[in-house]
PDB file of C-alpha atoms in Angstrom:
ATOM      1  CA  MET A   1     -73.053-238.478 -91.446  1.00 70.00           C
ATOM      2  CA  GLN A   2     -71.419-241.991 -90.475  1.00 84.00           C
ATOM      3  CA  THR A   3     -73.413-245.037 -90.359  1.00 90.00           C
ATOM      4  CA  LYS A   4     -72.789-248.943 -89.882  1.00 94.00           C
ATOM      5  CA  ILE A   5     -75.030-251.719 -90.099  1.00 96.00           C
ATOM      6  CA  PHE A   6     -74.788-254.960 -88.330  1.00 97.00           C
ATOM      7  CA  TYR A   7     -76.872-258.070 -88.439  1.00 96.00           C
ATOM      8  CA  PRO A   8     -77.729-260.382 -85.688  1.00 94.00           C
ATOM      9  CA  SER A   9     -76.554-263.713 -84.966  1.00 91.00           C
ATOM     10  CA  LEU A  10     -78.714-266.898 -86.150  1.00 86.00           C
ATOM     11  CA  ALA A  11     -80.067-267.214 -82.536  1.00 83.00           C
ATOM     12  CA  LEU A  12     -81.481-263.610 -82.614  1.00 89.00           C
ATOM     13  CA  GLN A  13     -82.680-263.278 -86.272  1.00 88.00           C
ATOM     14  CA  PRO A  14     -86.310-264.108 -85.268  1.00 84.00           C
ATOM     15  CA  PHE A  15     -86.362-261.091 -83.087  1.00 88.00           C
ATOM     16  CA  ILE A  16     -83.951-258.535 -84.586  1.00 93.00           C
ATOM     17  CA  SER A  17     -83.802-257.195 -87.982  1.00 93.00           C
ATOM     18  CA  HIS A  18     -80.438-255.349 -87.594  1.00 96.00           C
ATOM     19  CA  TYR A  19     -78.421-253.000 -85.536  1.00 96.00           C
ATOM     20  CA  ARG A  20     -77.237-249.632 -86.613  1.00 95.00           C
ATOM     21  CA  ILE A  21     -74.618-247.104 -85.266  1.00 94.00           C
ATOM     22  CA  TRP A  22     -75.069-243.572 -86.329  1.00 89.00           C
ATOM     23  CA  ARG A  23     -72.429-240.778 -85.849  1.00 87.00           C
ATOM     24  CA  PHE A  24     -72.939-237.164 -86.724  1.00 80.00           C
ATOM     25  CA  PRO A  25     -69.420-235.881 -85.805  1.00 72.00           C
ATOM     26  CA  GLU A  26     -70.143-232.233 -86.768  1.00 71.00           C
ATOM     27  CA  PRO A  27     -71.947-230.338 -84.079  1.00 58.00           C
ATOM     28  CA  ARG A  28     -75.245-228.494 -85.089  1.00 62.00           C
ATOM     29  CA  GLU A  29     -77.647-226.429 -83.291  1.00 63.00           C
ATOM     30  CA  ILE A  30     -80.713-228.346 -84.708  1.00 66.00           C
ATOM     31  CA  MET A  31     -81.706-230.735 -87.514  1.00 71.00           C
ATOM     32  CA  SER A  32     -85.285-231.515 -88.177  1.00 74.00           C
ATOM     33  CA  ILE A  33     -86.503-234.490 -90.319  1.00 77.00           C
ATOM     34  CA  LYS A  34     -89.933-235.572 -91.079  1.00 78.00           C
ATOM     35  CA  ASP A  35     -90.601-239.330 -91.062  1.00 81.00           C
ATOM     36  CA  PHE A  36     -93.619-241.551 -91.784  1.00 82.00           C
ATOM     37  CA  PRO A  37     -95.517-244.468 -90.154  1.00 82.00           C
ATOM     38  CA  ARG A  38     -93.329-247.325 -89.022  1.00 75.00           C
ATOM     39  CA  THR A  39     -93.944-251.167 -88.471  1.00 78.00           C
ATOM     40  CA  MET A  40     -91.014-251.945 -86.324  1.00 82.00           C
ATOM     41  CA  MET A  41     -89.751-250.998 -82.822  1.00 88.00           C
ATOM     42  CA  ASP A  42     -86.491-249.513 -81.816  1.00 91.00           C
ATOM     43  CA  MET A  43     -84.281-249.804 -78.715  1.00 91.00           C
ATOM     44  CA  VAL A  44     -82.049-246.775 -78.672  1.00 91.00           C
ATOM     45  CA  PHE A  45     -78.918-246.020 -76.781  1.00 92.00           C
ATOM     46  CA  PHE A  46     -77.624-242.394 -77.088  1.00 88.00           C
ATOM     47  CA  PHE A  47     -73.916-241.845 -76.190  1.00 89.00           C
ATOM     48  CA  GLU A  48     -73.780-238.135 -77.302  1.00 86.00           C
ATOM     49  CA  GLY A  49     -76.231-235.594 -78.346  1.00 80.00           C
ATOM     50  CA  ASN A  50     -80.134-235.304 -77.962  1.00 79.00           C
ATOM     51  CA  ILE A  51     -83.169-236.239 -80.131  1.00 84.00           C
ATOM     52  CA  GLU A  52     -86.702-235.307 -79.774  1.00 83.00           C
ATOM     53  CA  LEU A  53     -89.973-236.870 -81.390  1.00 81.00           C
ATOM     54  CA  SER A  54     -93.107-235.167 -82.120  1.00 78.00           C
ATOM     55  CA  THR A  55     -96.579-236.408 -83.556  1.00 75.00           C
ATOM     56  CA  THR A  56     -98.082-232.840 -82.596  1.00 71.00           C
ATOM     57  CA  GLU A  57     -96.817-229.654 -84.043  1.00 66.00           C
ATOM     58  CA  ASN A  58     -94.508-227.870 -81.666  1.00 64.00           C
ATOM     59  CA  VAL A  59     -94.934-230.568 -79.133  1.00 69.00           C
ATOM     60  CA  PHE A  60     -91.727-232.655 -78.732  1.00 73.00           C
ATOM     61  CA  GLN A  61     -90.576-235.458 -76.332  1.00 77.00           C
ATOM     62  CA  SER A  62     -86.964-235.983 -75.586  1.00 80.00           C
ATOM     63  CA  LEU A  63     -85.457-239.367 -75.733  1.00 82.00           C
ATOM     64  CA  ASN A  64     -83.903-240.834 -72.733  1.00 84.00           C
ATOM     65  CA  PRO A  65     -80.345-242.239 -73.078  1.00 86.00           C
ATOM     66  CA  CYS A  66     -81.715-245.698 -73.184  1.00 89.00           C
ATOM     67  CA  THR A  67     -85.236-245.712 -74.993  1.00 89.00           C
ATOM     68  CA  PHE A  68     -87.797-247.881 -76.557  1.00 89.00           C
ATOM     69  CA  VAL A  69     -89.446-246.239 -79.582  1.00 88.00           C
ATOM     70  CA  GLY A  70     -92.720-247.701 -80.522  1.00 85.00           C
ATOM     71  CA  TYR A  71     -94.883-248.034 -83.551  1.00 83.00           C
ATOM     72  CA  PHE A  72     -96.007-244.821 -85.284  1.00 84.00           C
ATOM     73  CA  ASP A  73     -99.282-244.952 -87.497  1.00 84.00           C
ATOM     74  CA  ARG A  74     -98.941-241.298 -88.388  1.00 83.00           C
ATOM     75  CA  ALA A  75     -96.311-238.943 -89.781  1.00 82.00           C
ATOM     76  CA  TYR A  76     -93.946-237.533 -87.085  1.00 83.00           C
ATOM     77  CA  GLN A  77     -90.993-235.202 -86.612  1.00 83.00           C
ATOM     78  CA  ILE A  78     -87.422-235.973 -85.468  1.00 85.00           C
ATOM     79  CA  CYS A  79     -85.426-233.119 -84.009  1.00 83.00           C
ATOM     80  CA  ALA A  80     -81.730-233.629 -83.303  1.00 80.00           C
ATOM     81  CA  ARG A  81     -79.241-231.342 -81.585  1.00 75.00           C
ATOM     82  CA  GLY A  82     -75.499-231.342 -81.179  1.00 75.00           C
ATOM     83  CA  ARG A  83     -72.825-233.850 -82.070  1.00 82.00           C
ATOM     84  CA  LEU A  84     -74.572-237.263 -82.216  1.00 85.00           C
ATOM     85  CA  GLU A  85     -73.623-240.868 -81.591  1.00 90.00           C
ATOM     86  CA  ILE A  86     -76.325-243.484 -81.487  1.00 91.00           C
ATOM     87  CA  LEU A  87     -76.790-247.365 -81.244  1.00 94.00           C
ATOM     88  CA  ASN A  88     -80.070-248.528 -82.736  1.00 93.00           C
ATOM     89  CA  ILE A  89     -81.583-252.085 -82.293  1.00 94.00           C
ATOM     90  CA  ARG A  90     -84.259-252.451 -84.873  1.00 94.00           C
ATOM     91  CA  PHE A  91     -86.727-255.188 -83.924  1.00 93.00           C
ATOM     92  CA  ARG A  92     -88.923-257.363 -85.867  1.00 90.00           C
ATOM     93  CA  PRO A  93     -92.697-256.598 -85.280  1.00 88.00           C
ATOM     94  CA  ASN A  94     -92.876-259.802 -82.967  1.00 84.00           C
ATOM     95  CA  GLY A  95     -89.556-259.165 -81.397  1.00 87.00           C
ATOM     96  CA  VAL A  96     -90.267-256.945 -78.342  1.00 87.00           C
ATOM     97  CA  TYR A  97     -93.115-258.536 -76.376  1.00 86.00           C
ATOM     98  CA  PRO A  98     -91.032-261.688 -75.730  1.00 85.00           C
ATOM     99  CA  LEU A  99     -88.567-259.471 -73.703  1.00 83.00           C
ATOM    100  CA  THR A 100     -91.107-257.398 -71.845  1.00 82.00           C
ATOM    101  CA  LYS A 101     -94.397-259.199 -71.592  1.00 81.00           C
ATOM    102  CA  ILE A 102     -95.858-255.746 -71.710  1.00 82.00           C
ATOM    103  CA  PRO A 103     -98.862-255.131 -74.032  1.00 84.00           C
ATOM    104  CA  MET A 104     -97.353-253.475 -77.033  1.00 85.00           C
ATOM    105  CA  GLN A 105    -100.220-251.095 -77.887  1.00 84.00           C
ATOM    106  CA  GLU A 106     -99.070-249.183 -74.845  1.00 83.00           C
ATOM    107  CA  LEU A 107     -96.189-248.052 -77.104  1.00 83.00           C
ATOM    108  CA  LEU A 108     -98.197-246.921 -80.069  1.00 84.00           C
ATOM    109  CA  ASN A 109     -97.150-243.416 -81.316  1.00 83.00           C
ATOM    110  CA  SER A 110     -94.824-243.062 -78.100  1.00 83.00           C
ATOM    111  CA  GLN A 111     -91.451-243.777 -76.641  1.00 84.00           C
ATOM    112  CA  ILE A 112     -90.637-244.936 -73.233  1.00 86.00           C
ATOM    113  CA  GLU A 113     -87.566-245.189 -70.861  1.00 86.00           C
ATOM    114  CA  MET A 114     -86.060-248.744 -71.305  1.00 85.00           C
ATOM    115  CA  GLY A 115     -85.897-249.385 -67.690  1.00 82.00           C
ATOM    116  CA  ILE A 116     -89.754-249.291 -67.424  1.00 81.00           C
ATOM    117  CA  LEU A 117     -90.103-252.141 -69.809  1.00 79.00           C
ATOM    118  CA  LEU A 118     -86.961-254.218 -68.835  1.00 77.00           C
ATOM    119  CA  LYS A 119     -86.454-255.519 -65.310  1.00 67.00           C
ATOM    120  CA  GLU A 120     -82.707-255.533 -66.119  1.00 62.00           C
ATOM    121  CA  ASN A 121     -80.671-252.378 -65.369  1.00 68.00           C
ATOM    122  CA  SER A 122     -80.670-250.475 -68.638  1.00 75.00           C
ATOM    123  CA  ARG A 123     -78.273-247.923 -67.017  1.00 79.00           C
ATOM    124  CA  GLU A 124     -75.786-250.673 -66.431  1.00 84.00           C
ATOM    125  CA  TRP A 125     -76.118-251.647 -70.035  1.00 87.00           C
ATOM    126  CA  HIS A 126     -75.561-248.214 -71.298  1.00 87.00           C
ATOM    127  CA  GLU A 127     -72.603-247.821 -68.957  1.00 88.00           C
ATOM    128  CA  ARG A 128     -70.936-251.115 -70.459  1.00 90.00           C
ATOM    129  CA  LEU A 129     -71.543-250.062 -73.901  1.00 91.00           C
ATOM    130  CA  VAL A 130     -69.935-246.693 -73.364  1.00 90.00           C
ATOM    131  CA  GLU A 131     -66.808-248.448 -72.030  1.00 91.00           C
ATOM    132  CA  VAL A 132     -66.358-250.328 -75.171  1.00 91.00           C
ATOM    133  CA  GLN A 133     -64.726-248.218 -77.763  1.00 87.00           C
ATOM    134  CA  ASP A 134     -64.767-250.839 -80.922  1.00 92.00           C
ATOM    135  CA  ASP A 135     -68.047-250.971 -82.652  1.00 94.00           C
ATOM    136  CA  GLU A 136     -67.967-254.762 -83.453  1.00 94.00           C
ATOM    137  CA  ALA A 137     -67.338-255.275 -79.803  1.00 94.00           C
ATOM    138  CA  LYS A 138     -70.168-253.056 -78.799  1.00 94.00           C
ATOM    139  CA  ILE A 139     -72.575-255.202 -81.001  1.00 95.00           C
ATOM    140  CA  LEU A 140     -71.078-258.512 -79.468  1.00 94.00           C
ATOM    141  CA  LEU A 141     -71.677-257.231 -76.015  1.00 93.00           C
ATOM    142  CA  LEU A 142     -75.303-256.173 -76.856  1.00 92.00           C
ATOM    143  CA  GLU A 143     -75.924-259.692 -78.472  1.00 92.00           C
ATOM    144  CA  ASN A 144     -74.848-261.457 -75.269  1.00 91.00           C
ATOM    145  CA  LEU A 145     -77.018-259.319 -73.095  1.00 88.00           C
ATOM    146  CA  LEU A 146     -80.050-259.839 -75.349  1.00 89.00           C
ATOM    147  CA  GLN A 147     -79.531-263.486 -75.635  1.00 86.00           C
ATOM    148  CA  GLU A 148     -79.598-263.999 -71.962  1.00 81.00           C
ATOM    149  CA  LEU A 149     -83.008-262.235 -72.055  1.00 79.00           C
ATOM    150  CA  TYR A 150     -84.466-264.083 -75.056  1.00 82.00           C
ATOM    151  CA  GLN A 151     -83.540-267.620 -73.509  1.00 75.00           C
ATOM    152  CA  LYS A 152     -86.057-267.021 -70.933  1.00 66.00           C
ATOM    153  CA  SER A 153     -88.809-266.084 -73.585  1.00 66.00           C
ATOM    154  CA  ASN A 154     -90.806-267.840 -76.432  1.00 62.00           C
ATOM    155  CA  LEU A 155     -91.729-266.572 -79.946  1.00 63.00           C
ATOM    156  CA  HIS A 156     -95.324-266.703 -80.902  1.00 70.00           C
ATOM    157  CA  HIS A 157     -94.602-268.840 -84.109  1.00 76.00           C
ATOM    158  CA  ARG A 158     -98.191-268.481 -85.588  1.00 84.00           C
ATOM    159  CA  LEU A 159     -97.991-264.769 -85.159  1.00 88.00           C
ATOM    160  CA  ASP A 160     -94.571-264.749 -86.568  1.00 86.00           C
ATOM    161  CA  TYR A 161     -95.701-266.535 -89.593  1.00 89.00           C
ATOM    162  CA  GLY A 162     -98.792-264.209 -89.936  1.00 92.00           C
ATOM    163  CA  ILE A 163     -96.516-261.204 -90.215  1.00 92.00           C
ATOM    164  CA  GLN A 164     -94.459-262.866 -92.713  1.00 91.00           C
ATOM    165  CA  GLN A 165     -97.717-263.409 -94.886  1.00 94.00           C
ATOM    166  CA  ILE A 166     -98.452-259.798 -94.531  1.00 95.00           C
ATOM    167  CA  GLN A 167     -95.084-258.478 -95.558  1.00 94.00           C
ATOM    168  CA  GLN A 168     -94.556-260.939 -98.408  1.00 94.00           C
ATOM    169  CA  ASN A 169     -97.980-260.064 -99.774  1.00 95.00           C
ATOM    170  CA  LYS A 170     -97.209-256.214 -99.460  1.00 95.00           C
ATOM    171  CA  GLY A 171    -100.377-255.774 -97.058  1.00 95.00           C
ATOM    172  CA  LEU A 172    -102.735-257.226 -99.751  1.00 96.00           C
ATOM    173  CA  ILE A 173    -104.484-259.744 -97.668  1.00 95.00           C
ATOM    174  CA  SER A 174    -107.650-259.531 -95.469  1.00 95.00           C
ATOM    175  CA  VAL A 175    -107.759-260.075 -91.774  1.00 95.00           C
ATOM    176  CA  GLN A 176    -110.234-262.920 -92.388  1.00 93.00           C
ATOM    177  CA  LYS A 177    -108.113-264.710 -94.852  1.00 94.00           C
ATOM    178  CA  LEU A 178    -104.949-264.238 -92.565  1.00 94.00           C
ATOM    179  CA  ALA A 179    -106.798-265.730 -89.684  1.00 93.00           C
ATOM    180  CA  ASN A 180    -107.880-268.733 -91.691  1.00 92.00           C
ATOM    181  CA  SER A 181    -104.346-269.382 -93.004  1.00 90.00           C
ATOM    182  CA  LEU A 182    -103.182-269.464 -89.250  1.00 89.00           C
ATOM    183  CA  ASN A 183    -106.150-271.690 -88.240  1.00 89.00           C
ATOM    184  CA  THR A 184    -107.576-269.099 -85.800  1.00 90.00           C
ATOM    185  CA  ASN A 185    -110.429-266.591 -85.547  1.00 92.00           C
ATOM    186  CA  TYR A 186    -110.531-262.855 -86.166  1.00 91.00           C
ATOM    187  CA  LYS A 187    -111.064-262.226 -82.531  1.00 92.00           C
ATOM    188  CA  SER A 188    -107.909-264.278 -81.312  1.00 91.00           C
ATOM    189  CA  LEU A 189    -105.848-262.645 -84.160  1.00 93.00           C
ATOM    190  CA  ASP A 190    -106.892-259.151 -83.085  1.00 93.00           C
ATOM    191  CA  ARG A 191    -105.930-259.896 -79.350  1.00 92.00           C
ATOM    192  CA  TRP A 192    -102.558-261.603 -80.643  1.00 91.00           C
ATOM    193  CA  PHE A 193    -101.550-258.270 -82.607  1.00 93.00           C
ATOM    194  CA  ASN A 194    -102.760-255.665 -80.100  1.00 91.00           C
ATOM    195  CA  LYS A 195    -100.946-257.322 -77.241  1.00 89.00           C
ATOM    196  CA  LYS A 196     -97.741-258.837 -78.977  1.00 88.00           C
ATOM    197  CA  VAL A 197     -97.287-256.263 -81.923  1.00 90.00           C
ATOM    198  CA  GLY A 198     -98.858-253.113 -80.696  1.00 89.00           C
ATOM    199  CA  VAL A 199    -101.569-252.452 -83.286  1.00 92.00           C
ATOM    200  CA  SER A 200    -104.466-254.376 -84.664  1.00 94.00           C
ATOM    201  CA  PRO A 201    -104.052-256.818 -87.674  1.00 95.00           C
ATOM    202  CA  LYS A 202    -106.040-254.627 -89.880  1.00 95.00           C
ATOM    203  CA  ARG A 203    -103.817-251.382 -88.904  1.00 94.00           C
ATOM    204  CA  PHE A 204    -100.591-253.696 -89.504  1.00 95.00           C
ATOM    205  CA  ILE A 205    -101.890-254.513 -92.847  1.00 96.00           C
ATOM    206  CA  GLN A 206    -102.656-250.824 -93.764  1.00 94.00           C
ATOM    207  CA  LEU A 207     -99.327-249.689 -92.605  1.00 93.00           C
ATOM    208  CA  THR A 208     -97.361-252.500 -94.579  1.00 95.00           C
ATOM    209  CA  ARG A 209     -99.253-251.672 -97.721  1.00 95.00           C
ATOM    210  CA  PHE A 210     -98.462-247.902 -97.161  1.00 95.00           C
ATOM    211  CA  LYS A 211     -94.772-248.558 -96.677  1.00 93.00           C
ATOM    212  CA  CYS A 212     -94.459-250.651 -99.791  1.00 95.00           C
ATOM    213  CA  ILE A 213     -96.200-247.834-101.745  1.00 95.00           C
ATOM    214  CA  LEU A 214     -93.626-245.237-100.265  1.00 93.00           C
ATOM    215  CA  ASP A 215     -90.955-247.517-101.553  1.00 92.00           C
ATOM    216  CA  GLU A 216     -92.469-247.882-104.996  1.00 92.00           C
ATOM    217  CA  ILE A 217     -92.933-243.961-105.285  1.00 92.00           C
ATOM    218  CA  GLU A 218     -89.267-243.226-104.123  1.00 89.00           C
ATOM    219  CA  GLN A 219     -87.905-245.649-106.634  1.00 89.00           C
ATOM    220  CA  ALA A 220     -90.071-244.735-109.666  1.00 86.00           C
ATOM    221  CA  GLN A 221     -88.903-242.077-112.093  1.00 83.00           C
ATOM    222  CA  CYS A 222     -92.644-241.100-112.735  1.00 87.00           C
ATOM    223  CA  PRO A 223     -95.000-243.048-110.724  1.00 90.00           C
ATOM    224  CA  ASP A 224     -98.199-244.357-112.569  1.00 93.00           C
ATOM    225  CA  TRP A 225    -100.836-243.370-109.901  1.00 94.00           C
ATOM    226  CA  MET A 226    -103.645-245.415-111.595  1.00 94.00           C
ATOM    227  CA  GLN A 227    -101.376-248.397-111.661  1.00 95.00           C
ATOM    228  CA  ILE A 228    -100.652-248.135-107.978  1.00 95.00           C
ATOM    229  CA  VAL A 229    -104.310-247.841-107.374  1.00 95.00           C
ATOM    230  CA  ALA A 230    -104.875-251.064-109.324  1.00 95.00           C
ATOM    231  CA  ASP A 231    -101.957-253.011-107.737  1.00 95.00           C
ATOM    232  CA  TYR A 232    -102.644-252.222-104.123  1.00 95.00           C
ATOM    233  CA  ASP A 233    -106.569-252.710-104.341  1.00 94.00           C
ATOM    234  CA  PHE A 234    -107.908-249.357-103.775  1.00 94.00           C
ATOM    235  CA  HIS A 235    -111.350-248.775-104.823  1.00 92.00           C
ATOM    236  CA  ASP A 236    -110.514-245.615-106.822  1.00 93.00           C
ATOM    237  CA  GLN A 237    -107.747-242.816-106.785  1.00 93.00           C
ATOM    238  CA  ALA A 238    -109.858-240.921-104.086  1.00 94.00           C
ATOM    239  CA  HIS A 239    -109.497-243.751-101.842  1.00 94.00           C
ATOM    240  CA  PHE A 240    -105.864-244.159-102.406  1.00 95.00           C
ATOM    241  CA  ILE A 241    -105.194-240.202-101.802  1.00 95.00           C
ATOM    242  CA  LYS A 242    -107.430-240.216 -98.663  1.00 94.00           C
ATOM    243  CA  GLU A 243    -105.480-243.303 -96.989  1.00 93.00           C
ATOM    244  CA  PHE A 244    -101.989-242.016 -98.038  1.00 94.00           C
ATOM    245  CA  LYS A 245    -102.650-238.616 -96.593  1.00 92.00           C
ATOM    246  CA  GLN A 246    -103.968-240.245 -93.412  1.00 91.00           C
ATOM    247  CA  PHE A 247    -100.651-241.820 -92.760  1.00 91.00           C
ATOM    248  CA  ALA A 248     -98.133-239.229 -94.632  1.00 90.00           C
ATOM    249  CA  GLY A 249    -100.058-236.186 -93.794  1.00 89.00           C
ATOM    250  CA  VAL A 250     -99.643-235.001 -97.477  1.00 91.00           C
ATOM    251  CA  THR A 251    -100.969-236.304-100.736  1.00 94.00           C
ATOM    252  CA  PRO A 252     -98.881-238.816-103.002  1.00 93.00           C
ATOM    253  CA  THR A 253     -98.198-235.899-105.348  1.00 92.00           C
ATOM    254  CA  GLN A 254     -96.979-233.564-102.607  1.00 92.00           C
ATOM    255  CA  PHE A 255     -94.803-236.396-101.222  1.00 90.00           C
ATOM    256  CA  ARG A 256     -93.384-236.860-104.756  1.00 90.00           C
ATOM    257  CA  THR A 257     -92.735-233.280-105.246  1.00 87.00           C
ATOM    258  CA  ALA A 258     -90.960-232.970-101.782  1.00 83.00           C
ATOM    259  CA  LEU A 259     -88.729-236.039-102.840  1.00 77.00           C
ATOM    260  CA  LEU A 260     -87.778-234.255-106.135  1.00 73.00           C
ATOM    261  CA  ASN A 261     -86.983-230.971-104.285  1.00 69.00           C
ATOM    262  CA  ILE A 262     -84.715-232.921-101.963  1.00 59.00           C
ATOM    263  CA  SER A 263     -82.691-234.773-104.818  1.00 52.00           C
ATOM    264  CA  GLU A 264     -82.114-231.326-106.625  1.00 50.00           C
TER     265      GLU A 264
END
């Protein structure tokens, strides 16, 4: 596998986390990967190969050559076929709505053809990107196309600040405290998140905490489960296991065992 990461220009940093180009030069019949809940959306351009996503056993959806992939609040499966070349834009949580003005909850646990969300001709974008051979030039072209769209939009600054608070606190903040810090009420905050982010503020907080716990388990040589329970404000170990399994589909111990098996 070959991968390159590029970071956005200053003007696009409020909206975009990074760009990534993936290449799997060796053809293969099938490659299946299990992934976990995600709190960012992707715009994906396929130049070669095919990928399918599934949140239900044996039910897969093929991605279009130009696709938006939404949030997932459950474990899902990625299935890839053939030689792959992909350009991926990873948006920040509040980065897609300013482009589309479409309620983001419609993208929860799903993917959608890019042309449905954007009035601009996504096929033309794809064709122009295919014509550019140099990776840096591809990213520059994409940045120019995106900047034209973002110039017509406005970022919701209070919502963006709220997302930053959740991420900086590793999901250890209540919805009411978040609403108070943004000088708004629970109902307004819930409406902002569902419309512009795609999930409720409570769900986004839970997903953020889960992702932080995943990172901690992956980095620890021997995770201290009771310390994680205490650090992340679970009532007890049973509560921690129940919520982890809700998102990952497996218990923390099963997840850790699978990690060790992969590393061997």
